[in-house]
XYZ file of C-alpha atoms in Angstrom:
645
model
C -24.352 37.881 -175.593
C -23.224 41.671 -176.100
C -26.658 42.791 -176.267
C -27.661 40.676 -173.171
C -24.461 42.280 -170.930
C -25.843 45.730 -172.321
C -29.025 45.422 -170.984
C -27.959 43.777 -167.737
C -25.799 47.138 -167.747
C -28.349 49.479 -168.143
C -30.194 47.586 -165.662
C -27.996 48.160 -162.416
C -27.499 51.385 -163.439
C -31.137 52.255 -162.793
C -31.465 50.144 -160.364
C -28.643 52.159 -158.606
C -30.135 55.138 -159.552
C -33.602 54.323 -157.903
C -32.049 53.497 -155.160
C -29.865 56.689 -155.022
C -33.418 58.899 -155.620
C -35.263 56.933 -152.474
C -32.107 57.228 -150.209
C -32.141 61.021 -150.896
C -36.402 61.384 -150.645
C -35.532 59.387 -147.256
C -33.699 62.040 -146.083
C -35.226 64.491 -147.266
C -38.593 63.260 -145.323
C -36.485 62.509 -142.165
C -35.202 66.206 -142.179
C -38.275 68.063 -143.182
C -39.984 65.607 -140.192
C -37.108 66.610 -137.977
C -37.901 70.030 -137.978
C -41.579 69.257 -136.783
C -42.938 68.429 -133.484
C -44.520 65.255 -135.312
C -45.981 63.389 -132.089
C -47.868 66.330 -130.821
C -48.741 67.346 -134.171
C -50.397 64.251 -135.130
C -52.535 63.379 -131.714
C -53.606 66.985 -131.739
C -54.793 66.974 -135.561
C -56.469 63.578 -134.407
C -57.980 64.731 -131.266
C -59.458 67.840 -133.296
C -60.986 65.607 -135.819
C -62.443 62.849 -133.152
C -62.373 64.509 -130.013
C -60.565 61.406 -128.462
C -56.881 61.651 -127.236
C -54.451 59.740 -128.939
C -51.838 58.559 -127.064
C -48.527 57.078 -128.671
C -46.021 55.052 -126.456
C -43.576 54.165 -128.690
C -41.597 55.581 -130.946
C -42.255 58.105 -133.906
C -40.453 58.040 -137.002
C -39.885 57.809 -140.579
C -41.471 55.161 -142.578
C -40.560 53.444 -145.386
C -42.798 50.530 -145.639
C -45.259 49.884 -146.630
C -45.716 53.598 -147.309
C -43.585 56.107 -147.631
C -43.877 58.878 -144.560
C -44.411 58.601 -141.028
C -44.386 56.350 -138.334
C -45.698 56.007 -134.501
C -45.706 52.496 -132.851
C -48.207 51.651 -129.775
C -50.535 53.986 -130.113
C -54.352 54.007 -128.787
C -56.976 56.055 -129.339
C -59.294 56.939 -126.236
C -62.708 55.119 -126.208
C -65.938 57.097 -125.536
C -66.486 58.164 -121.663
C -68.426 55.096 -119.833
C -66.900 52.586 -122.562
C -66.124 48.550 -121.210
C -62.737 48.600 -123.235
C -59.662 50.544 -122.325
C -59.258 52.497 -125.750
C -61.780 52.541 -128.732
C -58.506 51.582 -131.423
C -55.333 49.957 -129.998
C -52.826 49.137 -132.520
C -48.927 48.239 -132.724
C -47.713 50.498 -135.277
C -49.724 52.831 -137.806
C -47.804 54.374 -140.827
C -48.708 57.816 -142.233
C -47.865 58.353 -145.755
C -47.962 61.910 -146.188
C -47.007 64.609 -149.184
C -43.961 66.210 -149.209
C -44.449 69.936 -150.605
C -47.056 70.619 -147.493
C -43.685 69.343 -145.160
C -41.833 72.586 -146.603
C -44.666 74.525 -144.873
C -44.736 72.378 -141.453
C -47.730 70.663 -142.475
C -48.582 67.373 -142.507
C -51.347 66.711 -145.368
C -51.973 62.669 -144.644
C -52.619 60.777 -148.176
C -52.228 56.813 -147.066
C -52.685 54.748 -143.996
C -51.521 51.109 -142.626
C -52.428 49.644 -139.393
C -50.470 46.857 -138.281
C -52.198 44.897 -135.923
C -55.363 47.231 -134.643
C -57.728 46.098 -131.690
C -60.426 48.100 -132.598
C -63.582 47.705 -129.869
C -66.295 48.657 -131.060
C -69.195 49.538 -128.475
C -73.068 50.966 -128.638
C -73.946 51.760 -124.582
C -76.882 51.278 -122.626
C -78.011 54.897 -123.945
C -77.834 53.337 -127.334
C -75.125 55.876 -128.475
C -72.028 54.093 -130.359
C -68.696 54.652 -129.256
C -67.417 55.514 -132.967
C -69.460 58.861 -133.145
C -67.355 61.567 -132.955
C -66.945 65.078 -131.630
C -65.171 67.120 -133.164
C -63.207 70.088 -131.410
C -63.013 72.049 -134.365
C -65.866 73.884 -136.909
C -66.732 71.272 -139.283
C -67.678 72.453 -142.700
C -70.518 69.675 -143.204
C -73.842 70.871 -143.133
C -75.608 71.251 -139.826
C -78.163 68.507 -138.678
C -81.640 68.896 -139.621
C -84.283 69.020 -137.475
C -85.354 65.524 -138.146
C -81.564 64.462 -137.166
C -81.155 62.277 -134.100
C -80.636 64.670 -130.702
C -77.245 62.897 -130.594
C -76.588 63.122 -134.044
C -73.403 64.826 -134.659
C -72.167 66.583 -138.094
C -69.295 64.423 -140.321
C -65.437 65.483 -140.734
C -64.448 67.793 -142.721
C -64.086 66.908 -146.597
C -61.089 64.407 -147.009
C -59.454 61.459 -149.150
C -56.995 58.913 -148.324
C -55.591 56.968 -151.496
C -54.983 53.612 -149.378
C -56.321 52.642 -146.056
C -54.819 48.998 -144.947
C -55.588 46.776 -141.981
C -53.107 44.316 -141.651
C -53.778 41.110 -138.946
C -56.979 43.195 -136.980
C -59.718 42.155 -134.807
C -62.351 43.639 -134.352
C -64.691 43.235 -131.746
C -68.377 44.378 -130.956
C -71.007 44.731 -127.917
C -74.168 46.022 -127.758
C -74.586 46.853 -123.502
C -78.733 47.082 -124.600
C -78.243 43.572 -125.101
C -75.513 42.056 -123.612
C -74.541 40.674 -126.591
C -71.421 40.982 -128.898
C -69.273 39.291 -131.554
C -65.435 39.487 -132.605
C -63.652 39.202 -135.982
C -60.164 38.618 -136.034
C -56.974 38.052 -138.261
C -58.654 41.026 -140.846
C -56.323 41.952 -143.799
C -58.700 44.672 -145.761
C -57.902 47.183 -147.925
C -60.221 50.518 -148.753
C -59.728 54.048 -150.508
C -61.823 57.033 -149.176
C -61.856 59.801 -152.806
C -64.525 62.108 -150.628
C -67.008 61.910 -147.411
C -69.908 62.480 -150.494
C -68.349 59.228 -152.651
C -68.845 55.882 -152.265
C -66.183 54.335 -149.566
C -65.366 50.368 -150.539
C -63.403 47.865 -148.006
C -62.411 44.427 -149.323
C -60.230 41.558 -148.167
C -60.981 38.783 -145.459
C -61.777 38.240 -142.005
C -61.776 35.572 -139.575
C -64.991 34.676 -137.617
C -65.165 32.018 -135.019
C -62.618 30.123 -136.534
C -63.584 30.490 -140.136
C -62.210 32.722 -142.974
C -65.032 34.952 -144.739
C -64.215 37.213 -147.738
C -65.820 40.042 -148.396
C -66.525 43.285 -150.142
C -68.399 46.322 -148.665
C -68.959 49.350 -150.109
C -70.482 52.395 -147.920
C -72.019 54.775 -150.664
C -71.988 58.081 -148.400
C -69.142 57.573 -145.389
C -70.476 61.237 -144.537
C -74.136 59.751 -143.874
C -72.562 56.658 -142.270
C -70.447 58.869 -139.762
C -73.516 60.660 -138.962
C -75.705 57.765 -137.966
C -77.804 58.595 -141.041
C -78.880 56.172 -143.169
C -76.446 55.360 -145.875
C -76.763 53.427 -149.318
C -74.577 49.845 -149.164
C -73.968 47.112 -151.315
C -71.953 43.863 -149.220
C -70.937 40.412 -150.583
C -69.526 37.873 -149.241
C -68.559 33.930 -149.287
C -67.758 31.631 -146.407
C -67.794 28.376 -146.099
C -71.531 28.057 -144.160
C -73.129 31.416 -145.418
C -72.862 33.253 -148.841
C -74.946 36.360 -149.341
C -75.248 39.548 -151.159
C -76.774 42.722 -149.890
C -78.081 46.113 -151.363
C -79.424 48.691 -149.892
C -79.092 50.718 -147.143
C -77.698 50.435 -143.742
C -77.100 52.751 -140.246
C -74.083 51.685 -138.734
C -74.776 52.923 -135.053
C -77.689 51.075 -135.247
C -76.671 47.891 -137.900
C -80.156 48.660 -139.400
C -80.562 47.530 -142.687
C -82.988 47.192 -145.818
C -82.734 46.213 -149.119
C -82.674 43.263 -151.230
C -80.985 40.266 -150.483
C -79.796 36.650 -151.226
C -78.179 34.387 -149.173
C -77.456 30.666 -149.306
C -75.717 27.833 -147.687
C -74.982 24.051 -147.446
C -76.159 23.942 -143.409
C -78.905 25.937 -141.496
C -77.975 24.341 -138.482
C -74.565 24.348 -139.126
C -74.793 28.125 -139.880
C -77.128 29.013 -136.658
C -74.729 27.106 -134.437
C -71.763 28.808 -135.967
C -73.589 32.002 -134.993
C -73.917 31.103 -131.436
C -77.466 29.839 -131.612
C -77.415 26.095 -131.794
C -80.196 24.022 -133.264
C -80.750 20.904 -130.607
C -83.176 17.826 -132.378
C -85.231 16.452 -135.182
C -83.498 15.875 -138.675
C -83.010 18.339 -141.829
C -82.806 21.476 -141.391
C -79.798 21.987 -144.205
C -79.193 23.477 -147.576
C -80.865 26.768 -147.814
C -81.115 29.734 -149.943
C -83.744 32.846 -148.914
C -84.066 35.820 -151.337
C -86.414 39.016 -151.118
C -86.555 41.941 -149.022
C -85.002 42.136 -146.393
C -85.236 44.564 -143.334
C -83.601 44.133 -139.978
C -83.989 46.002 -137.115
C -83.441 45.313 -133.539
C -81.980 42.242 -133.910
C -85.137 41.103 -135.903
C -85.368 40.303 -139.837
C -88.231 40.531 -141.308
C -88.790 39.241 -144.989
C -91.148 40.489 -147.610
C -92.041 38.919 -150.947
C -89.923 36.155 -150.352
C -88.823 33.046 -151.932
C -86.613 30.357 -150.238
C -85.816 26.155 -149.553
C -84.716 24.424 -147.234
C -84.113 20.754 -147.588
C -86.631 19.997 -149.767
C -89.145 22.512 -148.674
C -89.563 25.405 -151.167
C -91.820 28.219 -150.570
C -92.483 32.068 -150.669
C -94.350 34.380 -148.365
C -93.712 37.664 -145.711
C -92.071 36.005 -142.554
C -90.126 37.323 -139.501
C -86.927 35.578 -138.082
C -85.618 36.235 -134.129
C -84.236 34.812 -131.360
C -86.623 34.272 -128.865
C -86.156 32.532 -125.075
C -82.910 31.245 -126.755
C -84.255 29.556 -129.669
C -84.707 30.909 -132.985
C -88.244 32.010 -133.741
C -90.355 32.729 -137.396
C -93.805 33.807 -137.768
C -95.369 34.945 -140.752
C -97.521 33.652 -143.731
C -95.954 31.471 -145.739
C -96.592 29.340 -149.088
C -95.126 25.852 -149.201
C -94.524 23.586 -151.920
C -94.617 19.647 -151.913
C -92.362 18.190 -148.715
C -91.890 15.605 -146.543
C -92.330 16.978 -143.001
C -91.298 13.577 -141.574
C -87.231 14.561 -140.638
C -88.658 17.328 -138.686
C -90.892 15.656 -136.516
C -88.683 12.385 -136.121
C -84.861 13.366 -136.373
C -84.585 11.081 -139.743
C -82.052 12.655 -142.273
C -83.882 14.951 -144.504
C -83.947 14.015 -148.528
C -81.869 15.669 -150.531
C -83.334 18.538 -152.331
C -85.138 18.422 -155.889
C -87.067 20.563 -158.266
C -85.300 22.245 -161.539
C -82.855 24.898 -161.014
C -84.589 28.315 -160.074
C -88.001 26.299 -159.458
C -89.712 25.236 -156.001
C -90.284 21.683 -156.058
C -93.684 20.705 -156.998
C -94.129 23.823 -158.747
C -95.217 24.496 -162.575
C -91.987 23.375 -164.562
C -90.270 21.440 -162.012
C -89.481 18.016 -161.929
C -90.105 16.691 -157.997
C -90.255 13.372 -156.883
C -93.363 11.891 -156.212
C -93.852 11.903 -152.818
C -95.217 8.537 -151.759
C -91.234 7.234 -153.293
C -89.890 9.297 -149.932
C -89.435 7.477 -147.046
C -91.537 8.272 -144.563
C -92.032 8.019 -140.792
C -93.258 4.939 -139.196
C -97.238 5.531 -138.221
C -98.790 6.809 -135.371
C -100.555 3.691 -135.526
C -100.123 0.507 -137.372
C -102.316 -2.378 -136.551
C -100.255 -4.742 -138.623
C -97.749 -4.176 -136.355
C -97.002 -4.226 -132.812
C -96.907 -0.474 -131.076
C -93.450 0.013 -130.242
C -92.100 0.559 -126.769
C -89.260 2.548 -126.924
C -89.542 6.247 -125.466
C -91.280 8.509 -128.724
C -88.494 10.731 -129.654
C -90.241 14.707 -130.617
C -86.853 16.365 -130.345
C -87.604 18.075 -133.736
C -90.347 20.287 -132.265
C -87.991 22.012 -129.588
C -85.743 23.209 -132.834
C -87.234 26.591 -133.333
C -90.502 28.400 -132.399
C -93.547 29.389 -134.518
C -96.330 31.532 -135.580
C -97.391 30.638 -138.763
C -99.968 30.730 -141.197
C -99.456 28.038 -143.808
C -100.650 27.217 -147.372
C -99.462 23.976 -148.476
C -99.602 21.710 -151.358
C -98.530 18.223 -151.110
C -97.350 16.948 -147.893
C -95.780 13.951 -146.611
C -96.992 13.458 -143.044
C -96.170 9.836 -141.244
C -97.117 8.178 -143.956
C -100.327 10.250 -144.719
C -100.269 12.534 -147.895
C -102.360 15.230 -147.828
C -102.682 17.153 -151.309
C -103.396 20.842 -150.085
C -103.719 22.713 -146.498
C -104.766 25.818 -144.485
C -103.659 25.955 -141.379
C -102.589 28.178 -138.191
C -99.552 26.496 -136.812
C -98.015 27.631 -133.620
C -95.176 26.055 -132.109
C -93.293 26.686 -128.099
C -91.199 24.750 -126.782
C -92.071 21.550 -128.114
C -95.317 22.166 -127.687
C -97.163 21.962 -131.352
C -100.865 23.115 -132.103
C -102.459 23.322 -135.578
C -105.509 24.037 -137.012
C -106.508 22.770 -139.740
C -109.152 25.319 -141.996
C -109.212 23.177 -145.009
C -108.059 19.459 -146.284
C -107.967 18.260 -149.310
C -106.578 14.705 -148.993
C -107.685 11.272 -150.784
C -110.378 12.812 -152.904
C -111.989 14.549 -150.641
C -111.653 17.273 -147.687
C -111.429 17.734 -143.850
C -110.930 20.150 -140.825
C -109.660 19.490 -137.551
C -107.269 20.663 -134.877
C -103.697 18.626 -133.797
C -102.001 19.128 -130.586
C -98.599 17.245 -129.292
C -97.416 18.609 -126.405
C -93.380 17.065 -125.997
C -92.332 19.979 -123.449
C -92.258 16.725 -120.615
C -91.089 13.739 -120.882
C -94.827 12.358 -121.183
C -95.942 13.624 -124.222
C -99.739 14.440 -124.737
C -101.880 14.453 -127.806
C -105.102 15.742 -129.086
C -106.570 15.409 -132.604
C -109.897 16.625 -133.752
C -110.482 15.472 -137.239
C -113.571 15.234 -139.714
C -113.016 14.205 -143.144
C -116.056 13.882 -146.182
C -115.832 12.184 -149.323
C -112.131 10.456 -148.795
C -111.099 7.594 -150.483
C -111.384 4.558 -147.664
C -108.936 1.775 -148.881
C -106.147 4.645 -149.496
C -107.144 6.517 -146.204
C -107.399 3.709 -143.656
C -104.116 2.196 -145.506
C -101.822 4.698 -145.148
C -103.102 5.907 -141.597
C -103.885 2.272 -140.021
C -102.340 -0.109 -142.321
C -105.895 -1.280 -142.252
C -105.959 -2.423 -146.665
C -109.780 -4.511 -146.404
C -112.379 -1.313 -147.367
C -113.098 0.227 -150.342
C -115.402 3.024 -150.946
C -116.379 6.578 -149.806
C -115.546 7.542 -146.604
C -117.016 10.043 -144.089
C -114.965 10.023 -140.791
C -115.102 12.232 -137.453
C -112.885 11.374 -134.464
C -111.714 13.214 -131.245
C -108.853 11.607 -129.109
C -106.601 12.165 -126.459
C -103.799 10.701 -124.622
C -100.918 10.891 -123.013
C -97.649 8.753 -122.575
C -93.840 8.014 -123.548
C -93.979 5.940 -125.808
C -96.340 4.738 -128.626
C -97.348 2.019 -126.375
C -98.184 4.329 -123.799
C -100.375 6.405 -125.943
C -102.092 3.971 -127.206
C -103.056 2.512 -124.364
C -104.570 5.939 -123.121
C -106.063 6.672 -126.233
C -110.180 7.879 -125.195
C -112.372 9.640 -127.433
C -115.177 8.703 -129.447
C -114.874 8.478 -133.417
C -118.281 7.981 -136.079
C -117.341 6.177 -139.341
C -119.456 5.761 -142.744
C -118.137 3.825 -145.803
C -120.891 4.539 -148.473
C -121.215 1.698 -151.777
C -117.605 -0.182 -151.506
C -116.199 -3.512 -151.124
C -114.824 -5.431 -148.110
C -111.889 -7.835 -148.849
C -110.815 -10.940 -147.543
C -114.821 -12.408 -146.741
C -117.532 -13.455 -148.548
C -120.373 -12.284 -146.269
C -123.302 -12.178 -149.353
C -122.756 -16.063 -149.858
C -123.642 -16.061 -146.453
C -127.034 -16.161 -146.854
C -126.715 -19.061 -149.313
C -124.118 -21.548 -147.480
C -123.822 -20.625 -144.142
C -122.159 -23.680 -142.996
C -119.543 -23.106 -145.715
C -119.050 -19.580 -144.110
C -118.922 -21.040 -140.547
C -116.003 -23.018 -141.826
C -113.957 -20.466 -143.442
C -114.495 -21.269 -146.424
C -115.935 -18.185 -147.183
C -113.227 -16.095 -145.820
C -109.959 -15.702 -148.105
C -107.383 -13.174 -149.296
C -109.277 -12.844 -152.718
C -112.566 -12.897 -151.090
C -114.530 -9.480 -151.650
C -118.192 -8.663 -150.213
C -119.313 -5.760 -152.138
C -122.120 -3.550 -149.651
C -124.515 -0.609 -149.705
C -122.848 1.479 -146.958
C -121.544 0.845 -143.239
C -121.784 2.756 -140.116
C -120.707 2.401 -136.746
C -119.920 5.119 -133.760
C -117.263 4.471 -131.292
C -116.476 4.931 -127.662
C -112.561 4.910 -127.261
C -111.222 3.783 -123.601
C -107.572 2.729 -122.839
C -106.850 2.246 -126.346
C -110.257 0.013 -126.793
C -113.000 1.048 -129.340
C -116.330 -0.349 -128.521
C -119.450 0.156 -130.544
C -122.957 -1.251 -130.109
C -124.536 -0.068 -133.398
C -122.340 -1.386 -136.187
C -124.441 -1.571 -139.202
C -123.619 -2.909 -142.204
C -125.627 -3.718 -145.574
C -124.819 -5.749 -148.856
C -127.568 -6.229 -151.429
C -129.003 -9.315 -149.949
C -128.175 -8.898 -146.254
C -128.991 -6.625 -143.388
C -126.076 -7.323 -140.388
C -126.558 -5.505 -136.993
C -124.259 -6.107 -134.680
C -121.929 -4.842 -131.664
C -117.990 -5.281 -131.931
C -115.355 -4.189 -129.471
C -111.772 -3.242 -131.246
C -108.628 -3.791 -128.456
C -106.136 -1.617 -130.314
C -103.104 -2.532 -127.521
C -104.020 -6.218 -127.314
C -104.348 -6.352 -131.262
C -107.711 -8.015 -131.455
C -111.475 -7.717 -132.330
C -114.494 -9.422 -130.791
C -118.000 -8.613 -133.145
C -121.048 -10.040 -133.373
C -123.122 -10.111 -136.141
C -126.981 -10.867 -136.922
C -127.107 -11.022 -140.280
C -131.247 -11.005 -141.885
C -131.887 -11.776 -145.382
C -133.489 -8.986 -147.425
C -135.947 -11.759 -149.142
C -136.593 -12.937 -145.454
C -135.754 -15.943 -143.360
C -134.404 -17.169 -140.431
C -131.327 -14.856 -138.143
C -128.233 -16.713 -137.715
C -126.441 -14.757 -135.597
C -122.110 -15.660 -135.665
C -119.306 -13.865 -134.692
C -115.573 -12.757 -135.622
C -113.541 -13.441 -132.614
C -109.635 -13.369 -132.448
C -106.343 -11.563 -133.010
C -106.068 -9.066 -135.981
C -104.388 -11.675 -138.205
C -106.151 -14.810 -136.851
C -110.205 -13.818 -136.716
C -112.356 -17.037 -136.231
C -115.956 -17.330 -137.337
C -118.518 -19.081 -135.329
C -122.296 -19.309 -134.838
C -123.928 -16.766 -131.632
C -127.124 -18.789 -131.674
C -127.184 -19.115 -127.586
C -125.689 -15.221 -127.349
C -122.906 -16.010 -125.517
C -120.182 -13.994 -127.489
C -123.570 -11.400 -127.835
C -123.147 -11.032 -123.415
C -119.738 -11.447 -123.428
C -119.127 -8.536 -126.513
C -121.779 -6.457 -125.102
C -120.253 -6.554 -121.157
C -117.403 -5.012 -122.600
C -118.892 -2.756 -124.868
C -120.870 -0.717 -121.446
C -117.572 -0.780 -119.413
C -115.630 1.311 -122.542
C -118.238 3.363 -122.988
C -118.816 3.989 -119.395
C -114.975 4.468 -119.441
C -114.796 7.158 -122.073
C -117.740 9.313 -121.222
């Protein structure tokens, strides 16, 4: 207990001596400062430095925290002639901590500074000069400009170094008068330490943007090049909720011109565009991200090189440019995508989450993606096991951004079409969507073609130009149509067009023409080669059942579209004992098919002529000997292709 009150002893009486040695350095300061004309002496050594005018409204003092020295309270300094705010820093108190021995001498040698509460505006004006270059009054003893310098350019302050700089409770604000166009940061608490204008000058702490908190750490590596508008090396991090990123390289503050290497990630795109004052409006996904490469921005435009990124689960890598243009954001580039399932884009669905080992793009050598036929995709464009559906077509997703792109893909999910690997020139305005296709491969075999929605107006118009060689039919014509009853090799050309609200409506202005050939396959659900052997049987139905398969040769046919109707008068179709002309007429919007068919024996005989009348789901078989369905089918078959020409 002895040795306890000893110590506590000891204790106060240091204590009491500190406090004894900082109530005499207190006065000391506050007399050596009493002898000086402090207010004048500190806005002139300012306005020599800046060439601004400080002005101080309040009081000046002594200061004894949160640094020992001096004190001035509502003081501004002057913004640059022509400026849009009163004074370029505003700030409730500043505190000076300065050296002692130079006091002796009436100088004032400055060693720490603390803002409380600065407004600082920073401005770049219509002549593109920013309001923080200054001019100093007096010789500086930086080098002079070179020749290659900016007109403008102006030489750096003198050689200094300030052991603390602090910001408590700032805002900051900026506006570029080129642009019309500006940003604030508020409720900043940083701290920094300047040890020379040729040494590397870091800020940390934490600002407020928008309403978030974002930490940070910057670090200017030549505050004499940065002063000057020069080019200046830079390394930044920082972490926020919606964005973190890390940057190094270099940087020109008047002109926030940077390039270097970067990498940046994030749970939300659209969240983080919206947060940035550039809402995303429509379609689906657009989430997680993470973009790394080079990175150079200039002019409010940032162009990457050599990079890799994802988004959703898209990953790619390529050169590509991001902007703002007629207030959406904009990309073009080339770019190299990975398997993905461009569905929530086109249709507003949510976007699956993303997949692929860590560090790899999905569908990439050592990753581990998900097939895509297990995502969900969007319903078809056309389904003719199902009704078209009447509700207004919702293309939202193509007013999201703008485009200029030239894309290398591998597997895509489109509808619920899957196309193994594309090129393609894709350009995208204002919901209006055109790409052409180079080179397909899809379903064993390849295609070109051109695709064009136009979803600017509420009646959207389409246009699709395809030709595909060599595809697989039954997987083709399933996942396109829904149509499951061919097998074989198909050849297929097409060119539609319509235009219309709703699916409905489209279909029911499809026109075009389209040329199909299905070369030594299978068609299921009929028995047409026991045909020739029991026709009666076949008149019945009894030939015509879910296992049923009639293996042929090849079939043809060449379509005029009208109104949604597909009418052809050379459908030609061959097994290895039968030869069956015939015309057929295909009502897409009334889900139904009239065809007649005059089927000849390849040993000879007789023609017995029938045809396939009925809805999609319900076809009925009967004999044509008379022709009537032959005049009726054939009536119809003129008018569409008088309609379509």
């Amino acid at each position: 207990m002895a040795r306890v009150k000893h110590v506590v002893r000891w204790g106060g009486v240091l204590l009491a001596a500190a406090l004894v040695l900082a109530g005499i350095g207190a006065g000391v300061i506050y007399y050596l400062i009493s002898r000086l004309d402090i207010r004048s002496e500190i806005a002139s050594a300012v306005e020599q430095s800046t060439g601004r005018k400080l002005t101080i409204a309040g009081r000046v003092g002594v200061s004894f925290w949160p640094v020992l020295g001096l004190e001035a309270h509502n003081a501004s300094l002057a913004n640059a002639a022509g400026g849009r705010a009163p004074a370029l820093v505003q700030m409730d108190a500043i505190h000076v901590g300065v050296e002692i021995a130079p006091l002796l001498h009436r100088e004032v040698v400055v060693r720490e500074l603390a803002f409380d509460r600065p407004r600082i505006a920073l401005e770049i004006g219509l002549d593109g000069v920013p309001n923080w270059r200054m001019q100093p009054t007096r010789p500086s003893a930086a080098p002079a400009p070179t020749q290659h310098a900016p007109a403008n350019q102006t030489a750096a302050p003198e050689d200094f170094s300030l052991r603390q700089i602090r910001i408590s409770d700032g805002e900051v604000t900026f506006f570029d008068m080129r642009r019309n166009l500006g940003w604030t940061l508020s409720s900043a608490d940083l701290r920094a330490a300047l040890i020379s204008m040729e040494r590397p000058f870091t800020i940390t702490g934490s600002v407020s943007y928008l309403g978030k908190p974002v930490t940070m750490r910057l670090e200017v590596g030549s505050p004499r090049l940065a002063m000057t508008a020069r080019p200046s090396p830079m390394k930044l991090s920082m972490q926020s909720e919606l964005l973190n990123a890390e940057f190094e390289g270099t940087s020109t503050a008047a002109t926030g011109d940077l390039s270097g290497r970067v990498r940046a990630s994030g749970p939300s795109l659209r969240r983080l565009v919206a947060w940035a004052g550039a809402p995303i409006t429509g379609g689906g996904g657009l989430e997680a991200f993470a973009v790394s490469g080079m990175l150079d921005v200039h002019n409010a435009q940032y162009s990457f090189s050599n990079a890799g990124f994802s988004i959703d689960q898209v990953r790619g890598r390529g050169d590509f440019v991001l902007m703002r243009r007629y207030d959406r954001p904009y990309i073009s580039g080339r770019l190299e995508l990975f398997d993905f399932d461009f569905n929530p884009y086109l249709t507003g669905m949510p976007a699956p989450a993303p997949v692929g080992a860590e560090g790899a793009p999905a569908g990439a050598p050592g990753s581990s993606a998900t097939p895509l036929a297990a995502v969900m995709a969007a319903p078809r464009a056309l389904d003719i096991a199902q009704p078209p559906r009447e509700a207004p077509a919702d293309f939202s997703g193509l007013k999201a951004v703008n485009a200029d792109l030239e894309l290398t893909t591998h597997k895509v999910l489109f509808q619920h079409m899957q196309i193994d690997r594309a090129m393609l020139g894709l350009v995208l305005q204002d919901g209006h969507i055109s790409a052409t296709l180079y080179q397909l491969n899809l379903y064993g075999g390849s295609g070109s073609g051109r695709v064009e929605l136009d979803a600017s107006q509420p009646d959207v118009r389409f246009e699709q130009n395809l030709s595909v060689h060599g595809v697989d039919a039954n997987r083709f014509l399933s996942d396109a149509v829904n149509f499951q009853n061919v097998e074989g090799t198909t050849e297929l050309t097409y060119s539609v067009h319509a235009q219309g609200r709703s699916q409905s409506d489209l279909i029911k202005a499809m026109d075009g023409h389209a040329h199909i050939e299905v070369i030594t396959g299978a068609l299921r659900g009929v028995d047409l080669g026991g045909l020739a052997r029991t026709i009666s049987n076949a008149l019945h139905g009894e030939l015509i059942e879910p296992q049923a398969r009639t293996p042929f040769q090849g079939f043809s046919a060449s379509f005029a579209i009208a109104d949604g109707v597909l009418a052809s008068d050379n459908v030609s179709f061959h097994t290895p004992e039968l030869t069956m002309p015939g015309i057929a007429v295909i009502d897409i919007p009334g889900r139904r098919i009239d065809a007649r068919l005059a089927p000849r024996s390849s040993h000879g005989g007789i023609v017995i002529p029938f045809s396939a009348r009925g809805p999609f789901d319900t076809i009925h078989y009967t004999s044509d000997l008379r022709d009537r369905a032959k005049r009726e089918i054939e009536a119809r078959v003129r008018a569409v292709q008088a309609a379509s020409r």
